[in-house]
PDB file of C-alpha atoms in Angstrom:
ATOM      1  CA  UNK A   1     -16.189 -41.311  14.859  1.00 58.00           C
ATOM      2  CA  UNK A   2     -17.095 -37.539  16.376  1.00 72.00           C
ATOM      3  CA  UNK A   3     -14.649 -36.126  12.712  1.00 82.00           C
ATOM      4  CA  UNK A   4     -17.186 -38.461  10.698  1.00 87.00           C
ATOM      5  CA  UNK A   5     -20.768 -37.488  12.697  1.00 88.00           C
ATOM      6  CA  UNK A   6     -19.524 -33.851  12.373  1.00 90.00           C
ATOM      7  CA  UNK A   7     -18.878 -33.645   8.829  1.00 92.00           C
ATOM      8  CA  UNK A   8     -22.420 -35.980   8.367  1.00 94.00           C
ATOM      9  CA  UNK A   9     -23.931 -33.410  10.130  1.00 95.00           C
ATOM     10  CA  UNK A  10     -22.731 -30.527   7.726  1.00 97.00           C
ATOM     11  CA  UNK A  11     -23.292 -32.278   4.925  1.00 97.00           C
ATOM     12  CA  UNK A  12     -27.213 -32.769   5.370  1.00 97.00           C
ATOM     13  CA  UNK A  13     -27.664 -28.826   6.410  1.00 98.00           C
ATOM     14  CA  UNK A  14     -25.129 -28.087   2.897  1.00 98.00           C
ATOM     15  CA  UNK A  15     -28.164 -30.720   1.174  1.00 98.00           C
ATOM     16  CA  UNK A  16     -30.997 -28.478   2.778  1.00 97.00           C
ATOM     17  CA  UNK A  17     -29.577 -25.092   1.030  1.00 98.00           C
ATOM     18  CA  UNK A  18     -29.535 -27.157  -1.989  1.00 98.00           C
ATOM     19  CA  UNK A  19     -32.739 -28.525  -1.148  1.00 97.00           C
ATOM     20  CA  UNK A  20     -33.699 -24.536  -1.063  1.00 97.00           C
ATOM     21  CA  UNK A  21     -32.312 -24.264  -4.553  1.00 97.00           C
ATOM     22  CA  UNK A  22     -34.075 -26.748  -6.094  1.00 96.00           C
ATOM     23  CA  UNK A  23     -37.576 -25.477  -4.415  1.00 95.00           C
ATOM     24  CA  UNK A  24     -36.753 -21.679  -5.286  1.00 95.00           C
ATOM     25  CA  UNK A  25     -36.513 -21.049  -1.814  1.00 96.00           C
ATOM     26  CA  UNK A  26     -37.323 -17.333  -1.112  1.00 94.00           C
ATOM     27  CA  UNK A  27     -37.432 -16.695   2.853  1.00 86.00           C
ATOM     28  CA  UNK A  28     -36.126 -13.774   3.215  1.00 83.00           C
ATOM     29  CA  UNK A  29     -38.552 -12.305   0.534  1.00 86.00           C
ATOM     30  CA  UNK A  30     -36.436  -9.771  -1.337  1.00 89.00           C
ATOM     31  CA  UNK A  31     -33.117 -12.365  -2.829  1.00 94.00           C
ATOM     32  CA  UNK A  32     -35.023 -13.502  -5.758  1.00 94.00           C
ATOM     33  CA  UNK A  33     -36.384 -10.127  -6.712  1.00 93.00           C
ATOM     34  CA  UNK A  34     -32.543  -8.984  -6.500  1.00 92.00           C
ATOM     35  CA  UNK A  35     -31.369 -11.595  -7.799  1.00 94.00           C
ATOM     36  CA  UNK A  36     -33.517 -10.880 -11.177  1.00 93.00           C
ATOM     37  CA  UNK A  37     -32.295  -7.099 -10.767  1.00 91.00           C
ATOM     38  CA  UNK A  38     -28.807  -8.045 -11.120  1.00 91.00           C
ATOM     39  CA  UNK A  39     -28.554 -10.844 -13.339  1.00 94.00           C
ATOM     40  CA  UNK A  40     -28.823  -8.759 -16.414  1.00 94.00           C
ATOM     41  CA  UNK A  41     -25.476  -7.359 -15.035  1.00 94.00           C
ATOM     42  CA  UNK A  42     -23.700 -10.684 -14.966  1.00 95.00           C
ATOM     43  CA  UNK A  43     -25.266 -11.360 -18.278  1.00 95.00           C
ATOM     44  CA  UNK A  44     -23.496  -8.445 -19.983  1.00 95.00           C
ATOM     45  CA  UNK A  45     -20.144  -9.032 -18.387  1.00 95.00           C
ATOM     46  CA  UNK A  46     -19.872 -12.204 -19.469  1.00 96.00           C
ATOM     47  CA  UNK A  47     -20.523 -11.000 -23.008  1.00 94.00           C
ATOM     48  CA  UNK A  48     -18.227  -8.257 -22.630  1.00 92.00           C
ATOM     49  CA  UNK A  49     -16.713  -6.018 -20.080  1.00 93.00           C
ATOM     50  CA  UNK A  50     -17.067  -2.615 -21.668  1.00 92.00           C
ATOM     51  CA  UNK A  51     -20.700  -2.775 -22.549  1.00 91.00           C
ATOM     52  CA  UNK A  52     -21.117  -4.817 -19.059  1.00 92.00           C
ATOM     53  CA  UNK A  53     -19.802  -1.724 -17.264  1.00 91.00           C
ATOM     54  CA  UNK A  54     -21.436   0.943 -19.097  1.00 92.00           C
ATOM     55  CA  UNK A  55     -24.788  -0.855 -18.135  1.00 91.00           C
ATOM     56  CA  UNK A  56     -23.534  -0.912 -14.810  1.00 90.00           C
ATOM     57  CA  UNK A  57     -22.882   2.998 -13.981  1.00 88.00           C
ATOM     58  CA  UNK A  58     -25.932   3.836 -16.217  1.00 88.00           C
ATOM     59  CA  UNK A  59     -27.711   2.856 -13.724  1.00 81.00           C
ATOM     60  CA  UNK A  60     -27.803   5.098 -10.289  1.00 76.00           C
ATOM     61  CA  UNK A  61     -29.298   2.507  -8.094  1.00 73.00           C
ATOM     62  CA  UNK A  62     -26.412  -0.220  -8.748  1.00 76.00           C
ATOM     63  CA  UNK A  63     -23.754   1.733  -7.626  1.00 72.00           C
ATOM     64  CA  UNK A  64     -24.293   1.641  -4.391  1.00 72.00           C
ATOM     65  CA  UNK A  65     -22.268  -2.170  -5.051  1.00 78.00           C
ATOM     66  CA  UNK A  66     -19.299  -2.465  -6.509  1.00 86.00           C
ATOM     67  CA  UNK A  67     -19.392  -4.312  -9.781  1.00 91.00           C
ATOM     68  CA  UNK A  68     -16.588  -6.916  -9.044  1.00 93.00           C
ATOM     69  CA  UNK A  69     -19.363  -9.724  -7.772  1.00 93.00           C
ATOM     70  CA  UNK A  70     -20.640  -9.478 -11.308  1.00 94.00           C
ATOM     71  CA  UNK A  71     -17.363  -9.623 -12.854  1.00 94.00           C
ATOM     72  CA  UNK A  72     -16.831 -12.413 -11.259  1.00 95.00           C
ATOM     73  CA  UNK A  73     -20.074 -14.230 -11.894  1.00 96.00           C
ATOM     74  CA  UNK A  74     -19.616 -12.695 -15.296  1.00 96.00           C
ATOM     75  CA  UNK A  75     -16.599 -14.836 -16.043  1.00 95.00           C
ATOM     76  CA  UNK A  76     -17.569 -18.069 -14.659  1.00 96.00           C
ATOM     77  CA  UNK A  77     -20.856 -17.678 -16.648  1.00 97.00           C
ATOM     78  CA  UNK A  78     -18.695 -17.063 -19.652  1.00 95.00           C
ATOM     79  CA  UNK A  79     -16.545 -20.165 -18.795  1.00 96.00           C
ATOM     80  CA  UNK A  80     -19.903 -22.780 -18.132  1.00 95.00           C
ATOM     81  CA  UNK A  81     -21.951 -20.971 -20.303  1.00 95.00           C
ATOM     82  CA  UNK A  82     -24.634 -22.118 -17.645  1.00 96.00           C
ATOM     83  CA  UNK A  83     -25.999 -19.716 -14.910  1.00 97.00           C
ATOM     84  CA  UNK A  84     -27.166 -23.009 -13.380  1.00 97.00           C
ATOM     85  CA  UNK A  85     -23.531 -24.338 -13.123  1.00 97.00           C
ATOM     86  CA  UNK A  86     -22.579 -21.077 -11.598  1.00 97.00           C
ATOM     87  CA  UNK A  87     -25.214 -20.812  -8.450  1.00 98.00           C
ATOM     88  CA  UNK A  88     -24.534 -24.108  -8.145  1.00 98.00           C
ATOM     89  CA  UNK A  89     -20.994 -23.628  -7.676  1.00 97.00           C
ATOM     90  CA  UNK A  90     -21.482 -20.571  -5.304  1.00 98.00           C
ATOM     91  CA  UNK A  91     -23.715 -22.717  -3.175  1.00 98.00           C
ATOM     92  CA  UNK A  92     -20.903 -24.234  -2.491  1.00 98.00           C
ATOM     93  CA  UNK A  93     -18.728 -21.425  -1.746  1.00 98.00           C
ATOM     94  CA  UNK A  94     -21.188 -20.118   0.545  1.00 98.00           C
ATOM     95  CA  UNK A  95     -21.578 -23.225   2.832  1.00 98.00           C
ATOM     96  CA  UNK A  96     -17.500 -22.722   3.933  1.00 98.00           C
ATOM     97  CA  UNK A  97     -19.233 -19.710   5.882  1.00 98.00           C
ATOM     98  CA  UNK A  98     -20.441 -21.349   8.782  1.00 97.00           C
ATOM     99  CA  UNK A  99     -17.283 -23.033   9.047  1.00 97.00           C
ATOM    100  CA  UNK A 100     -15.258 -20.529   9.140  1.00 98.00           C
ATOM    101  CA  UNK A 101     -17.253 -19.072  11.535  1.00 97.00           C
ATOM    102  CA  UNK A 102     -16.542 -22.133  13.489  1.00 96.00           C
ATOM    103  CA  UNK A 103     -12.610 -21.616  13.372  1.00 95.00           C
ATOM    104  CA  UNK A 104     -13.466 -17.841  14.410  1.00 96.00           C
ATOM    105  CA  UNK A 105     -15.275 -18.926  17.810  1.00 95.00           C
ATOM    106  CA  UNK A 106     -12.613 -22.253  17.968  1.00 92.00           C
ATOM    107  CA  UNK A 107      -9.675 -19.315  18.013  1.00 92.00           C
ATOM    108  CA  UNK A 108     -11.227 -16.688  19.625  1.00 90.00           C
ATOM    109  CA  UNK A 109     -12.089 -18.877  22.634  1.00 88.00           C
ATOM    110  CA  UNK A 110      -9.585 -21.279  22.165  1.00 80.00           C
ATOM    111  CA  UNK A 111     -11.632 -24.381  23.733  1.00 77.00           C
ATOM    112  CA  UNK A 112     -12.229 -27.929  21.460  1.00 72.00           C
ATOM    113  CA  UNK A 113     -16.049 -28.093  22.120  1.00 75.00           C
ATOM    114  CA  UNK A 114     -18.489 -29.910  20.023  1.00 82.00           C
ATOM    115  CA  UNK A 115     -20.983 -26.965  21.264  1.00 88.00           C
ATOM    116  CA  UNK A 116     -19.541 -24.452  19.550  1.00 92.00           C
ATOM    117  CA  UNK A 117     -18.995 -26.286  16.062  1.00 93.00           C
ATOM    118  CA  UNK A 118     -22.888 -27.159  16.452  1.00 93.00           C
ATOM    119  CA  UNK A 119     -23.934 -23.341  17.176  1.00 94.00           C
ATOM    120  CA  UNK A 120     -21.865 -22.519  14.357  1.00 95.00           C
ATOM    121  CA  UNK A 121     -24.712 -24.621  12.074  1.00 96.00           C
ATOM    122  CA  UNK A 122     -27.178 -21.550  13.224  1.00 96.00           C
ATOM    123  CA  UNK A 123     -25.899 -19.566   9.880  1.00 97.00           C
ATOM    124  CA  UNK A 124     -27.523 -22.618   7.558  1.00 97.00           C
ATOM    125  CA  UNK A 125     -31.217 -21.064   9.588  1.00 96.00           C
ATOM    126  CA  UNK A 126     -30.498 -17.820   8.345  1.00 96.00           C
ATOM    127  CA  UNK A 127     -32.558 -16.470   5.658  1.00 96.00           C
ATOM    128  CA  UNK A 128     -29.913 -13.808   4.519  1.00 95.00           C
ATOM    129  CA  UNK A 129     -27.496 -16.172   4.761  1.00 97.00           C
ATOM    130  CA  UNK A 130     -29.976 -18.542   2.240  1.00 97.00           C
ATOM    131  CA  UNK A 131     -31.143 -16.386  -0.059  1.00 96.00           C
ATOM    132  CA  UNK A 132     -28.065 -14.560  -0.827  1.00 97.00           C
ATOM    133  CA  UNK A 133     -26.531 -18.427  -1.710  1.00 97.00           C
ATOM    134  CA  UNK A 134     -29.540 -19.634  -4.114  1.00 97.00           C
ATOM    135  CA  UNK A 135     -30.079 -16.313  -5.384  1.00 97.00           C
ATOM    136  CA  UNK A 136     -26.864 -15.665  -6.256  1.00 96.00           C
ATOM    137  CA  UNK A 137     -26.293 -12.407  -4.477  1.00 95.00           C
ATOM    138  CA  UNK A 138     -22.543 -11.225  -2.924  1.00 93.00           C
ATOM    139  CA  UNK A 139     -23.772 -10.976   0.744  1.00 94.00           C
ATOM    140  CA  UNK A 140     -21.923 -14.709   1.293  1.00 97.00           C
ATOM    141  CA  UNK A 141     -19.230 -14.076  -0.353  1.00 97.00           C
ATOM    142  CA  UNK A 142     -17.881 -10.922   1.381  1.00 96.00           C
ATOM    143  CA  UNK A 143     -18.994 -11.980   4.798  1.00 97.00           C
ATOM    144  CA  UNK A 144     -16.697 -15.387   3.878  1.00 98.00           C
ATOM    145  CA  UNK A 145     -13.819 -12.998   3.090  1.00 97.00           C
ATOM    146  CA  UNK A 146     -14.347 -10.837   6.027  1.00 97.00           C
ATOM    147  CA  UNK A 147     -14.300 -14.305   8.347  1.00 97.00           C
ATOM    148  CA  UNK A 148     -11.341 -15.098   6.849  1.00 98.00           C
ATOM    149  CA  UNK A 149     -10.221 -12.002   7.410  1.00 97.00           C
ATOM    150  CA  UNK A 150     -10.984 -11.770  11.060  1.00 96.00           C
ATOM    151  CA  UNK A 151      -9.419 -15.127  11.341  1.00 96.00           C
ATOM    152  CA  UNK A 152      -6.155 -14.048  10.629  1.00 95.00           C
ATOM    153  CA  UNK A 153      -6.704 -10.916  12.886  1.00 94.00           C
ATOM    154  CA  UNK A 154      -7.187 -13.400  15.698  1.00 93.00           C
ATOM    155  CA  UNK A 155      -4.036 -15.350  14.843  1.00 92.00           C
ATOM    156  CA  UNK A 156      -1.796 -11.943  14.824  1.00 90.00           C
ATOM    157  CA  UNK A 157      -2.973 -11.821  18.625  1.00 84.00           C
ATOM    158  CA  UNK A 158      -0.929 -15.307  19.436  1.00 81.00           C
ATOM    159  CA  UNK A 159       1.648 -15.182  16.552  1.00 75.00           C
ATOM    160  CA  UNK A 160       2.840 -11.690  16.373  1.00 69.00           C
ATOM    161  CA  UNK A 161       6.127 -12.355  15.027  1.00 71.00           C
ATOM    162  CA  UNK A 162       4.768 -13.867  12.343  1.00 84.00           C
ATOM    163  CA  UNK A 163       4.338 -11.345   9.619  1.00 88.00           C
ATOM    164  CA  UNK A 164       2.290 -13.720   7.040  1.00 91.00           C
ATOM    165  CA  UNK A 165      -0.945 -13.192   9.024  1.00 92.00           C
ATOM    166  CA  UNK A 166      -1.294  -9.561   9.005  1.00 92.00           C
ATOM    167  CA  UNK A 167      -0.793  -9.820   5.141  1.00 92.00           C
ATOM    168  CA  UNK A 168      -3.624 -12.834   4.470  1.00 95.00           C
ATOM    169  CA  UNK A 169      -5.882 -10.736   7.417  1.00 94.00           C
ATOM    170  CA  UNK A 170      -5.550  -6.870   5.098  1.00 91.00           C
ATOM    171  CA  UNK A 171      -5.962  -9.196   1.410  1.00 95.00           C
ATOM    172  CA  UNK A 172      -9.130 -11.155   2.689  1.00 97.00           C
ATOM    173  CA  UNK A 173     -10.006  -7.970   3.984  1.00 95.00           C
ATOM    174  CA  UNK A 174      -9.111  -5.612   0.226  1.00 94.00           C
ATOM    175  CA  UNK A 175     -11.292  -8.833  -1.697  1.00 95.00           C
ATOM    176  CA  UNK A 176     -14.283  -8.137   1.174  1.00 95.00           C
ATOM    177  CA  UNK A 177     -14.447  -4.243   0.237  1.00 93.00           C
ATOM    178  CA  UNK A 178     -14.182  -5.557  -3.577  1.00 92.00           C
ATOM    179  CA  UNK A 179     -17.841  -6.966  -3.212  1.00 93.00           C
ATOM    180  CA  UNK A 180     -18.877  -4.613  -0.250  1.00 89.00           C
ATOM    181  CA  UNK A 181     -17.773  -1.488   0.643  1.00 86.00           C
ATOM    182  CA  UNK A 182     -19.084  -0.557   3.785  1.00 84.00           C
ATOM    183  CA  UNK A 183     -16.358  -3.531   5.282  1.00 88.00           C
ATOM    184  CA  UNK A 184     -14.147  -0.553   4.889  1.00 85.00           C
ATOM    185  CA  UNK A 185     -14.270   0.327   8.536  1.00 86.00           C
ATOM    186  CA  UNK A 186     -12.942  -2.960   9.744  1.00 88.00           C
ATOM    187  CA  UNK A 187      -9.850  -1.365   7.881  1.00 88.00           C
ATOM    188  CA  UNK A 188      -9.174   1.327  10.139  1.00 90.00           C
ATOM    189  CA  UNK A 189      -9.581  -0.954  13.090  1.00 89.00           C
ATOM    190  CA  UNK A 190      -6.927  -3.492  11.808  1.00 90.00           C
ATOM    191  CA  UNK A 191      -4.621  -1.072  10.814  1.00 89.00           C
ATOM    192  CA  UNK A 192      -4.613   0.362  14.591  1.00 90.00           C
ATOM    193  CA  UNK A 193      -4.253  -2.582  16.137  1.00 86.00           C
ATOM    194  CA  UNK A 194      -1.627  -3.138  13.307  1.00 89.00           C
ATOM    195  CA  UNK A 195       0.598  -0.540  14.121  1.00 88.00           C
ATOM    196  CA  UNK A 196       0.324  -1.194  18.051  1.00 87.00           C
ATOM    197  CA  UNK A 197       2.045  -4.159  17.593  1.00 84.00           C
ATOM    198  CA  UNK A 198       4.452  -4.352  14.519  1.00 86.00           C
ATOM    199  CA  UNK A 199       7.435  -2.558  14.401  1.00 85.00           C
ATOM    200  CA  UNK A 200       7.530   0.531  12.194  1.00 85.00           C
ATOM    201  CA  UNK A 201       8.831  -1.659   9.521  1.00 86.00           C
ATOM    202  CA  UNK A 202       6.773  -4.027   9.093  1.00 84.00           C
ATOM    203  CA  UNK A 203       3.729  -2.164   9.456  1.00 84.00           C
ATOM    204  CA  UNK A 204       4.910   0.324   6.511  1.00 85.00           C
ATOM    205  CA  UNK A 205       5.273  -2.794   4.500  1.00 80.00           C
TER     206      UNK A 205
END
């Protein structure tokens, strides 16, 4: 009864970002005017990657991203032929944030409380966390990765013998600095901690 009231609960914030959507929801007040910056970008990939990149780097002001978020959008768009199919799609995507987030604070302070799966719900308020879902902008996606990321971090704490987490904690970790770069300094961080507690070895590998 709680699994079912919890999962209710999710699923009518999930039906407010999509209420968002469907209203052109613009809170934060810059995603939509980014989001009709960059579409041209995932426009041309899907056409084509060559001429998709060379738009890219001839332009000074996009590299400060990296062009795999358009890639990506690129080739779903190419696949559905439908940009509305696709921000659809990473609507959903972005709504596994928050509950990630949730597994972060359940591990981190290792407590079943219904408190802390309901403060998780705070990211649906966010207008970042919003606009970057309807507007189809890469924010969600690399803070999803970098959760994931720090979830397996947090697991390496209790299961250090078990090798597996370090490797899903540095790959969620490589696909967040494919969409954002400045994640990169989480990177040095793991990799200390890394090598305080795996043998020479392992941590090589």
């Amino acid at each position: 009864m709680v699994l079912k009231k919890k999962l209710t609960i999710y699923l009518i914030f999930v039906l407010s970002v999509f209420l968002g959507f469907y209203f052109s929801e613009n809170a934060s007040g810059g995603a939509k005017i980014d989001y009709k910056y960059l579409l041209p970008f995932i426009k041309r990939f899907s056409i084509d990657f060559e001429s998709g990149l060379e738009l890219f780097t001839s332009n000074r002001a996009s590299l400060i991203h990296s062009p795999a978020f358009y890639i990506i959008n690129g080739f779903f768009l190419k696949i559905t032929g439908d940009i509305f199919l696709v921000k659809i799609f990473y609507i959903l995507v972005s709504c596994f944030l928050p509950y990630v987030f949730y597994l972060i604070l359940k591990k981190k302070y290792k407590i079943e409380n219904d408190y802390i799966f309901y403060f998780s719900l705070i990211i649906f308020f966010s207008p970042y966390f919003r606009g970057s879902a309807i507007w189809l902008l890469g924010d969600n996606l690399s803070l999803l990765f970098l959760s994931l990321s720090i979830l397996f971090f947090l697991k390496t704490n209790d299961e250090k013998d078990k090798i597996s987490n370090y490797y899903f904690c540095f790959i969620f970790l490589i696909l967040c600095f494919y969409i954002r770069y400045y994640y990169c300094l989480f990177g040095i961080y793991f990799l200390f901690h890394f090598y305080k507690n795996l043998k020479s070895y392992d941590f090589f590998k």
